[in-house]
Amino acid sequence: MHGYSRLGRPSTPSPPSSPRFRHGRSKNAIVGGSTVGGSFKGGGGGDVKLQNFVERLVYMVVAGVYRRRGVLLFAPLLYISGMLLYMGSLGFDMVVVSDRVSGKAAPLGSVYRSPQVFERLWPFMEAENNGSSSNALMHAWNPRLRQVWKPCLNHSFSEAGKKSNGFLIIEANGGLNQQRLSISDAVAVAELLNATLVIPIFHLNSVWRDSSKFGDIFDEEFFIYALRNHVNVIKELPEDTLERFNYNISSIVNLRVKAWSSPAYYLQKVLPKLVEMGAVRIAPFSNRLAHAVPSNIQGIRCLANFEALRFSEPIRILAAKMVDRMVRNSSKSGGKYVSVHLRFEEDMVAFSCCEYDGGEEEKREMDIARERSWRGKFRRRGRIIRPGAIRMDGKCPLTPLEVGMMLRGMGFDNTTSLYVAAGKIYKAEKYMAPLKKIFPRLETKDTLASPEELAPFQGHSSRLAALDYTVCLHSEVFVTTQGGNFPHFLMGHRRYLYGGHSKTINPDKRKLALLFDSPDIRWETFKRQLQEMLHHSDVKASELRKPSGSLYTHPMPDCMCKQADVRNEADLTR
């Protein structure tokens, strides 16, 4: 996210098209953000003529086949193939036809028209710069909607005093929050196996290129102390164990553990090797423990992630200064501010396959970026990229302008202090200008901290991410725009700190695509839709974990207990 995007090289394909465009029976398939009918002609009459022609052609072929008994068995196959071609499932959706050629209007929500919407609505936004008295920041979250939860982890003595079954060595890969996930899961596995955990090794990723070690990002001594009653943690292997493996950690057997493995798998497959060898490695260790595990294992995960993983002292000192500066800059709103995780880096835009307003230059730059990072992934044979369908399905990264319009529609006025957590924004000079216009009190880590203060962190993306993480953690409102580990971990951490409520705006991007593609929309309609979206985020912010959900995003009810909300009880007795 900092200097280099946290996107990496995903193994999953690009975001899927909307379900409405996955079926060949659609009369107008979305291709490249435009409509493709049954004809290459612009008028509707041409479509009808082509359809009639294809229908007659199919009828003649099938009739001819039936006249020749020798190929009678092939008739059904030929008929089905012809009808599929007629319906547009084969061939027609492989051709990109622009709106200018087809003469048809693109479906609502499939085209980036946010600048036109902003041009229309900006005078109304300016007219509502009334100050903090009507600022949504003062009443974004309704206390009546919340039940108060408190952390209720068991900090008592556990298995740490028992004789260890051996040493567990793991390699954490990815960015800051992928590392947090790996570390917390490793602590849980160490308790499960009654193993001694060696401080995790960080893999030098070719994308993030951060050479930071565990102690550069997290407080090593505090980590060991916080887990002392549950898991034995050591900084490095003892001398006698190193000697057994010729002082070469790579000589220790590396177990290839499948993703999302159950506790039973570790007890049946990993524990015997651990006892036999005295030490085992698991590298890589990302996503190697299932979401659904016994409650005592969930508790250890929470203890590790939310309490033991404290940032290193240099990060904590600068981050505290940055939070304090944001609070002082937010004096007009009682020290409250909004933080936004903005995912509009070049590789994120490229990976999304969405189209904005950069024309041929943007297309060329995105093609280069995709080829540089994914080596032909987007040019595979038969692959169809439909930017319009992707946008309608809510998969496009929000631009800074769209974030600004969304927040203003929700009621956050121009006195709102805004902190933007982001990497290097694609064409920042162009795309950040309108957001700064909408929210003049905008800050980033580069404006909030001096170059001298940031110098020790430059070139270390995870340390920079830790600064962003802390400022976002303490904001009154957090806005997520594109998903990923950063917002998911933050939402969970905020729930853990703020009574079970994440205080997070998680927008419905399908609805946003429709709003931002309506240049004639009225300001009152725009506001009503967005204020309903804010209310929905408020309601959903206290969600409990589902069986397949991540504990790091939803710590209730595994690691938090429900408390009586005294304020709500008082309201009821009035």
Coordinates of C-alpha atoms in Angstrom, one line a residue:
M1 CA 0.0 0.0 0.0
H2 CA 2.9 2.3 0.5
G3 CA 5.3 2.8 -2.3
Y4 CA 4.2 -0.5 -3.7
S5 CA 0.6 -1.7 -3.8
R6 CA -0.6 -4.4 -1.4
L7 CA -2.3 -6.1 -4.3
G8 CA 0.7 -8.4 -5.1
R9 CA 0.3 -11.2 -7.6
P10 CA -3.0 -12.8 -6.8
S11 CA -3.6 -16.3 -7.8
T12 CA -7.3 -15.6 -8.2
P13 CA -8.7 -14.3 -11.5
S14 CA -9.9 -10.7 -11.9
P15 CA -13.2 -9.8 -10.4
P16 CA -16.1 -11.6 -12.1
S17 CA -18.7 -10.0 -14.2
S18 CA -22.1 -9.3 -12.8
P19 CA -24.4 -12.4 -12.9
R20 CA -26.7 -10.7 -15.2
F21 CA -24.0 -10.8 -17.9
R22 CA -22.9 -14.4 -17.4
H23 CA -25.7 -16.0 -19.5
G24 CA -25.7 -16.3 -23.2
R25 CA -29.5 -15.7 -23.5
S26 CA -29.1 -12.0 -22.7
K27 CA -30.2 -9.9 -25.7
N28 CA -27.5 -7.3 -25.1
A29 CA -24.2 -8.6 -23.7
I30 CA -21.9 -6.1 -22.1
V31 CA -18.5 -6.1 -23.7
G32 CA -15.9 -3.5 -23.0
G33 CA -18.5 -1.3 -21.2
S34 CA -20.9 -1.2 -24.2
T35 CA -23.8 -3.1 -25.5
V36 CA -23.6 -5.8 -28.2
G37 CA -26.9 -6.8 -29.8
G38 CA -27.5 -9.4 -32.4
S39 CA -26.3 -7.1 -35.2
F40 CA -23.4 -4.9 -36.1
K41 CA -25.8 -2.3 -37.4
G42 CA -26.8 0.8 -35.4
G43 CA -30.6 0.7 -35.9
G44 CA -33.1 -1.7 -34.4
G45 CA -34.4 -2.7 -37.8
G46 CA -31.0 -4.2 -38.7
D47 CA -31.2 -6.4 -35.6
V48 CA -34.6 -7.8 -36.6
K49 CA -33.4 -8.5 -40.1
L50 CA -30.3 -10.3 -38.9
Q51 CA -32.3 -12.4 -36.5
N52 CA -34.7 -13.4 -39.2
F53 CA -31.9 -14.3 -41.5
V54 CA -30.2 -16.4 -38.8
E55 CA -33.4 -18.1 -38.0
R56 CA -34.1 -19.0 -41.6
L57 CA -30.5 -20.2 -42.1
V58 CA -30.8 -22.5 -39.0
Y59 CA -34.1 -23.8 -40.3
M60 CA -32.7 -24.6 -43.8
V61 CA -29.6 -26.4 -42.3
V62 CA -31.7 -28.5 -40.0
A63 CA -34.2 -29.3 -42.8
G64 CA -31.4 -30.4 -45.0
V65 CA -30.0 -32.6 -42.3
Y66 CA -33.3 -34.3 -41.8
R67 CA -33.6 -35.0 -45.5
R68 CA -30.3 -37.0 -45.3
R69 CA -30.9 -40.0 -43.0
G70 CA -27.2 -40.8 -42.9
V71 CA -26.5 -37.8 -40.6
L72 CA -29.8 -37.7 -38.8
L73 CA -28.1 -38.3 -35.5
F74 CA -26.2 -35.1 -35.8
A75 CA -29.4 -33.0 -36.2
P76 CA -29.9 -32.2 -32.5
L77 CA -26.3 -31.1 -32.1
L78 CA -26.4 -28.8 -35.1
Y79 CA -29.7 -27.4 -34.1
I80 CA -28.5 -26.5 -30.6
S81 CA -25.2 -25.1 -31.9
G82 CA -27.2 -22.9 -34.3
M83 CA -29.6 -21.7 -31.6
L84 CA -26.6 -20.8 -29.3
L85 CA -25.1 -18.8 -32.1
Y86 CA -28.5 -17.1 -32.6
M87 CA -28.8 -16.3 -28.9
G88 CA -25.4 -14.7 -28.9
S89 CA -23.6 -17.1 -26.5
L90 CA -20.9 -17.9 -29.1
G91 CA -19.1 -15.5 -31.2
F92 CA -21.1 -12.3 -30.8
D93 CA -19.9 -11.5 -27.3
M94 CA -16.3 -11.9 -28.4
V95 CA -16.5 -8.7 -30.5
V96 CA -16.1 -5.3 -28.8
V97 CA -18.6 -2.8 -30.1
S98 CA -18.6 0.7 -28.7
D99 CA -21.7 2.7 -28.1
R100 CA -20.7 5.1 -30.8
V101 CA -20.8 2.2 -33.3
S102 CA -23.9 0.4 -32.0
G103 CA -25.8 3.6 -31.5
K104 CA -27.3 2.2 -28.3
A105 CA -27.1 3.7 -24.8
A106 CA -25.0 1.7 -22.3
P107 CA -26.9 0.3 -19.3
L108 CA -27.0 2.6 -16.3
G109 CA -24.0 2.1 -14.1
S110 CA -21.7 0.7 -16.7
V111 CA -19.9 4.0 -17.6
Y112 CA -17.7 6.3 -15.5
R113 CA -19.6 9.6 -15.5
S114 CA -18.7 10.7 -12.0
P115 CA -17.0 14.0 -13.2
Q116 CA -20.3 15.0 -15.0
V117 CA -22.3 14.2 -11.9
F118 CA -19.9 16.2 -9.7
E119 CA -20.2 19.2 -12.1
R120 CA -23.9 19.2 -11.6
L121 CA -23.9 18.7 -7.9
W122 CA -21.0 20.8 -6.8
P123 CA -23.1 24.1 -6.4
F124 CA -25.4 22.3 -4.0
M125 CA -22.5 20.9 -2.0
E126 CA -21.0 24.4 -1.7
A127 CA -24.4 25.8 -0.6
E128 CA -24.4 23.3 2.3
N129 CA -21.0 24.1 3.8
N130 CA -22.8 25.1 7.1
G131 CA -20.2 24.0 9.7
S132 CA -20.0 21.2 12.2
S133 CA -23.5 21.7 13.7
S134 CA -25.0 19.8 10.8
N135 CA -21.9 17.6 10.1
A136 CA -22.7 13.9 9.9
L137 CA -19.4 13.4 11.8
M138 CA -21.2 14.4 15.0
H139 CA -24.0 11.8 14.7
A140 CA -22.8 9.2 12.2
W141 CA -23.4 6.3 14.6
N142 CA -26.7 5.7 16.4
P143 CA -26.1 4.3 19.9
R144 CA -29.6 2.8 19.9
L145 CA -28.5 0.4 17.2
R146 CA -25.7 -1.0 19.2
Q147 CA -25.3 -3.7 21.9
V148 CA -22.1 -3.1 23.9
W149 CA -19.5 -5.9 23.7
K150 CA -16.3 -6.1 25.7
P151 CA -13.2 -8.2 25.2
C152 CA -13.3 -11.3 27.4
L153 CA -10.2 -13.3 26.7
N154 CA -8.9 -15.7 29.3
H155 CA -5.5 -14.5 30.3
S156 CA -4.9 -17.2 33.0
F157 CA -2.2 -19.7 32.9
S158 CA -2.6 -22.3 30.0
E159 CA -0.2 -24.9 28.5
A160 CA 2.9 -22.8 28.5
G161 CA 4.4 -24.5 31.5
K162 CA 4.3 -28.0 30.1
K163 CA 7.3 -29.6 28.4
S164 CA 7.4 -28.5 24.8
N165 CA 7.0 -31.0 21.9
G166 CA 9.5 -29.1 19.8
F167 CA 10.2 -25.8 18.0
L168 CA 7.8 -24.4 15.4
I169 CA 9.3 -22.1 12.7
I170 CA 7.0 -20.3 10.3
E171 CA 7.6 -17.8 7.5
A172 CA 5.2 -14.9 7.2
N173 CA 4.7 -13.5 3.8
G174 CA 2.8 -10.6 2.2
G175 CA 2.2 -7.2 3.5
L176 CA 1.6 -5.9 7.0
N177 CA -1.8 -7.5 7.7
Q178 CA -1.0 -10.7 5.9
Q179 CA 1.9 -10.9 8.3
R180 CA -0.4 -10.3 11.2
L181 CA -2.6 -13.1 10.1
S182 CA 0.3 -15.5 9.7
I183 CA 1.7 -14.6 13.1
S184 CA -1.6 -14.9 15.0
D185 CA -2.4 -18.2 13.3
A186 CA 1.1 -19.5 14.2
V187 CA 0.6 -18.6 17.8
A188 CA -2.7 -20.6 17.8
V189 CA -1.0 -23.6 16.1
A190 CA 1.9 -23.5 18.6
E191 CA -0.6 -23.7 21.5
L192 CA -2.5 -26.5 19.7
L193 CA 0.7 -28.6 19.3
N194 CA 2.2 -27.5 22.6
A195 CA 5.2 -26.2 20.6
T196 CA 7.7 -23.5 21.3
L197 CA 7.2 -20.7 18.7
V198 CA 10.3 -19.1 17.2
I199 CA 9.8 -15.4 16.4
P200 CA 8.5 -15.6 12.8
I201 CA 10.7 -15.0 9.8
F202 CA 9.5 -12.4 7.2
H203 CA 9.7 -13.4 3.6
L204 CA 11.2 -10.7 1.4
N205 CA 8.4 -10.2 -1.1
S206 CA 9.2 -9.1 -4.7
V207 CA 6.2 -6.8 -4.7
W208 CA 6.4 -5.1 -1.3
R209 CA 10.2 -5.3 -1.2
D210 CA 10.3 -4.6 2.5
S211 CA 13.4 -6.1 4.2
S212 CA 12.0 -5.3 7.7
K213 CA 12.3 -8.0 10.3
F214 CA 9.8 -8.8 13.0
G215 CA 11.4 -6.5 15.5
D216 CA 11.3 -3.6 13.1
I217 CA 7.6 -3.6 12.9
F218 CA 6.4 -5.2 16.1
D219 CA 7.5 -5.0 19.7
E220 CA 9.3 -8.3 20.2
E221 CA 9.7 -8.2 24.0
F222 CA 6.1 -7.3 24.5
F223 CA 4.9 -10.0 22.1
I224 CA 6.8 -12.6 24.2
Y225 CA 5.6 -11.2 27.5
A226 CA 1.9 -10.9 26.4
L227 CA 1.8 -14.6 25.4
R228 CA 3.8 -16.0 28.3
N229 CA 0.9 -17.8 30.0
H230 CA -0.2 -19.5 26.8
V231 CA 2.7 -20.1 24.4
N232 CA 6.4 -20.2 24.8
V233 CA 8.0 -17.8 22.3
I234 CA 11.8 -17.4 21.8
K235 CA 13.8 -15.1 19.5
E236 CA 16.0 -17.8 18.0
L237 CA 16.7 -21.5 18.2
P238 CA 18.9 -22.7 21.0
E239 CA 22.5 -23.5 20.3
D240 CA 22.2 -27.3 20.6
T241 CA 19.2 -27.4 18.2
L242 CA 21.1 -25.3 15.7
E243 CA 24.1 -27.6 16.0
R244 CA 21.8 -30.6 15.2
F245 CA 20.8 -29.0 11.9
N246 CA 24.3 -27.8 11.0
Y247 CA 23.4 -24.2 11.9
N248 CA 21.2 -24.1 8.8
I249 CA 17.5 -23.5 9.3
S250 CA 16.8 -24.7 5.8
S251 CA 18.0 -28.1 6.9
I252 CA 14.9 -28.4 9.1
V253 CA 12.1 -30.2 7.4
N254 CA 9.6 -27.9 5.7
L255 CA 6.1 -29.3 5.9
R256 CA 3.8 -28.3 3.1
V257 CA 0.5 -27.7 5.0
K258 CA -2.5 -27.2 2.8
A259 CA -4.5 -24.0 3.1
W260 CA -7.2 -23.7 5.8
S261 CA -6.1 -26.9 7.5
S262 CA -8.2 -28.0 10.5
P263 CA -6.8 -28.5 14.0
A264 CA -7.2 -32.3 13.5
Y265 CA -4.9 -32.1 10.5
Y266 CA -2.2 -30.5 12.6
L267 CA -2.6 -33.0 15.4
Q268 CA -2.5 -36.0 13.0
K269 CA 0.1 -34.8 10.4
V270 CA 2.2 -32.1 11.9
L271 CA 2.5 -33.2 15.6
P272 CA 4.1 -36.6 14.9
K273 CA 6.8 -34.9 12.8
L274 CA 7.4 -32.2 15.4
V275 CA 7.9 -34.8 18.1
E276 CA 10.1 -37.0 15.9
M277 CA 12.3 -34.2 14.5
G278 CA 12.3 -31.8 17.5
A279 CA 11.7 -28.8 15.1
V280 CA 9.6 -28.2 12.0
R281 CA 9.2 -25.4 9.5
I282 CA 6.0 -24.3 7.7
A283 CA 6.8 -21.9 4.9
P284 CA 4.9 -20.2 3.6
F285 CA 2.4 -20.0 6.4
S286 CA -0.3 -17.7 5.0
N287 CA -3.9 -18.9 5.5
R288 CA -2.8 -22.3 6.9
L289 CA -5.4 -22.5 9.7
A290 CA -9.1 -22.9 9.2
H291 CA -11.5 -20.2 10.3
A292 CA -13.6 -22.6 12.3
V293 CA -11.6 -23.9 15.3
P294 CA -12.4 -24.6 19.0
S295 CA -13.1 -21.6 21.2
N296 CA -9.8 -21.8 23.1
I297 CA -7.9 -21.6 19.8
Q298 CA -10.0 -18.6 18.7
G299 CA -9.1 -16.9 22.0
I300 CA -5.4 -17.3 21.4
R301 CA -5.8 -15.9 17.9
C302 CA -7.5 -12.8 19.4
L303 CA -4.9 -12.4 22.1
A304 CA -2.1 -12.5 19.6
N305 CA -3.6 -10.2 17.0
F306 CA -5.4 -7.6 19.2
E307 CA -3.1 -7.5 22.2
A308 CA 0.3 -9.1 21.7
L309 CA 1.1 -7.6 18.3
R310 CA 2.0 -4.1 19.4
F311 CA 3.9 -2.0 16.9
S312 CA 7.6 -1.3 17.6
E313 CA 8.5 1.8 19.6
P314 CA 9.6 4.0 16.6
I315 CA 6.3 3.3 14.9
R316 CA 4.2 3.9 18.0
I317 CA 5.9 7.3 18.8
L318 CA 5.4 8.8 15.3
A319 CA 1.9 7.3 14.9
A320 CA 0.9 8.8 18.2
K321 CA 2.1 12.2 17.1
M322 CA 0.1 11.9 13.8
V323 CA -3.1 10.9 15.6
D324 CA -2.6 13.9 18.0
R325 CA -2.2 16.2 15.0
M326 CA -5.3 14.9 13.4
V327 CA -7.3 15.5 16.6
R328 CA -6.0 19.0 16.9
N329 CA -6.7 19.7 13.3
S330 CA -10.3 18.5 13.9
S331 CA -11.1 21.0 16.6
K332 CA -14.2 22.2 14.7
S333 CA -15.7 18.7 15.0
G334 CA -14.7 17.9 18.6
G335 CA -11.5 16.2 17.7
K336 CA -13.3 13.7 15.5
Y337 CA -12.0 12.9 12.0
V338 CA -12.7 10.5 9.1
S339 CA -10.1 8.1 7.6
V340 CA -10.3 6.6 4.2
H341 CA -8.5 3.6 2.8
L342 CA -8.1 4.6 -0.8
R343 CA -7.2 1.9 -3.3
F344 CA -6.5 3.8 -6.5
E345 CA -2.9 2.8 -7.2
E346 CA -1.9 2.0 -10.8
D347 CA -1.7 -1.8 -10.3
M348 CA -5.1 -1.9 -8.5
V349 CA -6.7 0.0 -11.4
A350 CA -5.0 -2.3 -13.9
F351 CA -6.0 -5.5 -12.1
S352 CA -9.6 -4.4 -11.9
C353 CA -9.9 -4.0 -15.7
C354 CA -12.2 -1.0 -15.2
E355 CA -12.2 2.0 -17.5
Y356 CA -12.2 5.6 -16.3
D357 CA -11.9 8.8 -18.3
G358 CA -8.3 8.6 -19.5
G359 CA -9.1 7.3 -23.1
E360 CA -6.4 5.6 -25.2
E361 CA -3.6 6.8 -23.0
E362 CA -5.2 5.2 -19.9
K363 CA -5.8 2.0 -21.9
R364 CA -2.2 1.8 -23.0
E365 CA -0.9 2.4 -19.5
M366 CA -3.1 -0.2 -18.0
D367 CA -2.1 -2.8 -20.7
I368 CA 1.5 -2.1 -19.8
A369 CA 0.9 -2.4 -16.1
R370 CA -1.1 -5.7 -16.5
E371 CA 1.7 -7.2 -18.6
R372 CA 4.4 -6.0 -16.2
S373 CA 2.7 -7.5 -13.1
W374 CA 0.8 -10.5 -14.4
R375 CA 2.6 -11.7 -17.6
G376 CA -0.1 -12.5 -20.0
K377 CA -2.8 -13.4 -17.4
F378 CA -5.2 -10.9 -19.1
R379 CA -4.4 -12.0 -22.6
R380 CA -5.3 -15.7 -22.3
R381 CA -7.1 -17.2 -25.1
G382 CA -10.9 -16.9 -24.8
R383 CA -10.7 -14.4 -22.0
I384 CA -13.3 -11.6 -22.3
I385 CA -12.9 -8.4 -20.3
R386 CA -16.1 -6.4 -19.7
P387 CA -15.4 -3.2 -17.9
G388 CA -19.0 -2.1 -18.0
A389 CA -20.2 -5.3 -16.3
I390 CA -17.4 -5.1 -13.7
R391 CA -18.5 -1.5 -12.8
M392 CA -22.1 -2.5 -12.6
D393 CA -21.1 -5.4 -10.3
G394 CA -19.4 -2.9 -7.9
K395 CA -15.9 -4.2 -8.5
C396 CA -14.3 -1.0 -9.7
P397 CA -12.0 0.9 -7.3
L398 CA -13.6 4.1 -6.2
T399 CA -11.8 7.2 -7.5
P400 CA -10.9 10.0 -5.0
L401 CA -13.7 12.1 -6.5
E402 CA -16.2 9.3 -6.0
V403 CA -15.2 9.0 -2.3
G404 CA -15.6 12.7 -1.9
M405 CA -19.0 12.8 -3.5
M406 CA -20.2 9.8 -1.4
L407 CA -19.1 11.4 1.9
R408 CA -20.7 14.8 1.0
G409 CA -23.9 13.1 0.1
M410 CA -23.8 11.3 3.5
G411 CA -23.7 14.7 5.2
F412 CA -20.0 15.2 6.0
D413 CA -19.4 18.9 5.2
N414 CA -16.2 20.8 4.2
T415 CA -15.1 21.3 7.9
T416 CA -14.5 17.5 8.1
S417 CA -10.9 16.6 8.7
L418 CA -10.1 13.7 6.3
Y419 CA -7.1 11.3 6.5
V420 CA -6.3 9.4 3.4
A421 CA -4.4 6.1 3.8
A422 CA -3.0 5.1 0.4
G423 CA -0.1 4.1 -1.7
K424 CA 1.0 6.0 -4.8
I425 CA -2.3 7.2 -6.4
Y426 CA -2.6 6.7 -10.1
K427 CA -2.2 10.1 -11.7
A428 CA -2.5 11.7 -8.3
E429 CA -2.4 15.3 -9.6
K430 CA -5.5 14.7 -11.7
Y431 CA -7.5 12.4 -9.5
M432 CA -6.8 13.9 -6.0
A433 CA -7.6 17.5 -6.9
P434 CA -11.4 17.2 -6.7
L435 CA -11.2 15.4 -3.4
K436 CA -9.1 18.2 -2.0
K437 CA -11.6 20.6 -3.3
I438 CA -14.5 18.8 -1.6
F439 CA -12.5 18.4 1.7
P440 CA -9.9 21.1 2.1
R441 CA -8.9 19.7 5.5
L442 CA -7.3 16.6 3.8
E443 CA -4.2 15.0 5.3
T444 CA -1.9 12.1 4.4
K445 CA 1.1 10.7 6.2
D446 CA 3.2 12.9 3.9
T447 CA 1.5 16.1 5.0
L448 CA 0.9 15.1 8.7
A449 CA 4.5 14.1 9.3
S450 CA 7.7 15.9 8.3
P451 CA 10.1 14.4 5.7
E452 CA 12.6 14.0 8.6
E453 CA 10.1 12.1 10.7
L454 CA 9.3 9.8 7.8
A455 CA 12.9 9.3 6.6
P456 CA 13.5 6.1 8.7
F457 CA 10.4 4.5 7.3
Q458 CA 10.9 5.3 3.6
G459 CA 11.5 2.2 1.5
H460 CA 9.7 0.0 4.1
S461 CA 6.1 -0.4 3.0
S462 CA 5.0 -2.4 6.1
R463 CA 6.3 0.2 8.5
L464 CA 4.5 3.0 6.5
A465 CA 1.4 0.8 6.5
A466 CA 1.6 0.6 10.3
L467 CA 1.5 4.4 10.5
D468 CA -1.6 4.5 8.3
Y469 CA -3.2 1.6 10.3
T470 CA -2.8 3.5 13.6
V471 CA -4.3 6.8 12.3
C472 CA -7.2 4.9 10.8
L473 CA -7.7 2.9 13.9
H474 CA -8.4 6.0 16.1
S475 CA -10.6 7.8 13.6
E476 CA -14.3 8.4 14.4
V477 CA -15.3 7.1 11.0
F478 CA -13.3 4.6 8.8
V479 CA -14.2 4.3 5.1
T480 CA -13.2 1.2 3.1
T481 CA -13.3 1.4 -0.7
Q482 CA -12.0 -1.8 -2.2
G483 CA -11.6 -4.6 0.4
G484 CA -8.4 -6.5 1.2
N485 CA -6.6 -7.4 4.4
F486 CA -6.0 -3.8 5.6
P487 CA -9.7 -2.8 6.0
H488 CA -10.7 -6.3 7.2
F489 CA -8.2 -6.2 10.0
L490 CA -9.0 -2.6 10.8
M491 CA -12.7 -3.4 11.0
G492 CA -12.1 -6.2 13.5
H493 CA -9.6 -4.2 15.6
R494 CA -12.1 -1.3 15.7
R495 CA -14.9 -3.7 16.8
Y496 CA -12.5 -5.0 19.5
L497 CA -11.8 -1.4 20.8
Y498 CA -15.2 0.3 20.3
G499 CA -17.7 -2.0 22.0
G500 CA -18.2 -4.3 19.0
H501 CA -19.0 -1.6 16.5
S502 CA -16.5 -1.1 13.7
K503 CA -17.5 2.5 13.0
T504 CA -16.9 1.8 9.3
I505 CA -18.6 2.9 6.1
N506 CA -18.6 -0.1 3.8
P507 CA -20.5 1.3 0.8
D508 CA -22.7 -0.6 -1.6
K509 CA -20.7 -0.1 -4.8
R510 CA -23.4 -1.5 -7.1
K511 CA -25.7 1.3 -5.9
L512 CA -22.9 3.8 -6.2
A513 CA -22.3 2.8 -9.8
L514 CA -25.9 3.7 -10.6
L515 CA -25.7 7.1 -8.7
F516 CA -22.5 8.1 -10.3
D517 CA -23.8 7.3 -13.8
S518 CA -26.8 9.7 -13.4
P519 CA -25.7 13.1 -14.6
D520 CA -29.2 14.5 -14.2
I521 CA -29.7 13.2 -10.7
R522 CA -31.2 15.7 -8.2
W523 CA -29.2 16.6 -5.1
E524 CA -32.0 15.6 -2.7
T525 CA -32.3 12.2 -4.3
F526 CA -28.5 11.8 -4.3
K527 CA -28.4 12.6 -0.5
R528 CA -31.3 10.4 0.4
Q529 CA -29.7 7.4 -1.2
L530 CA -26.3 7.9 0.4
Q531 CA -27.7 8.6 3.9
E532 CA -29.6 5.3 3.6
M533 CA -26.3 3.7 2.7
L534 CA -24.7 5.3 5.8
H535 CA -27.5 4.0 8.0
H536 CA -27.0 0.5 6.5
S537 CA -23.3 0.6 7.4
D538 CA -24.2 1.6 10.9
V539 CA -26.5 -1.4 11.3
K540 CA -24.1 -3.9 9.7
A541 CA -21.1 -2.6 11.8
S542 CA -22.0 -4.8 14.8
E543 CA -22.2 -8.1 12.8
L544 CA -21.3 -11.4 14.5
R545 CA -18.9 -13.8 12.9
K546 CA -20.4 -16.4 10.6
P547 CA -19.0 -20.0 10.5
S548 CA -17.0 -19.2 7.4
G549 CA -16.0 -15.7 8.5
S550 CA -12.7 -14.4 9.7
L551 CA -12.2 -13.9 13.4
Y552 CA -9.9 -11.0 12.6
T553 CA -12.8 -9.1 11.0
H554 CA -15.5 -10.3 13.4
P555 CA -14.2 -11.0 16.9
M556 CA -17.7 -11.4 18.3
P557 CA -18.8 -13.7 19.9
D558 CA -15.6 -15.7 20.1
C559 CA -13.5 -13.1 21.8
M560 CA -16.0 -10.6 23.1
C561 CA -18.9 -10.8 25.6
K562 CA -22.1 -8.8 25.4
Q563 CA -22.6 -6.2 28.2
A564 CA -25.7 -4.4 29.2
D565 CA -25.9 -1.1 27.5
V566 CA -26.7 1.3 30.4
R567 CA -27.5 4.2 28.1
N568 CA -30.1 2.2 26.2
E569 CA -31.7 0.9 29.4
A570 CA -31.9 4.5 30.6
D571 CA -33.6 5.6 27.4
L572 CA -36.2 2.8 27.8
T573 CA -37.1 4.0 31.3
R574 CA -37.8 7.5 30.3

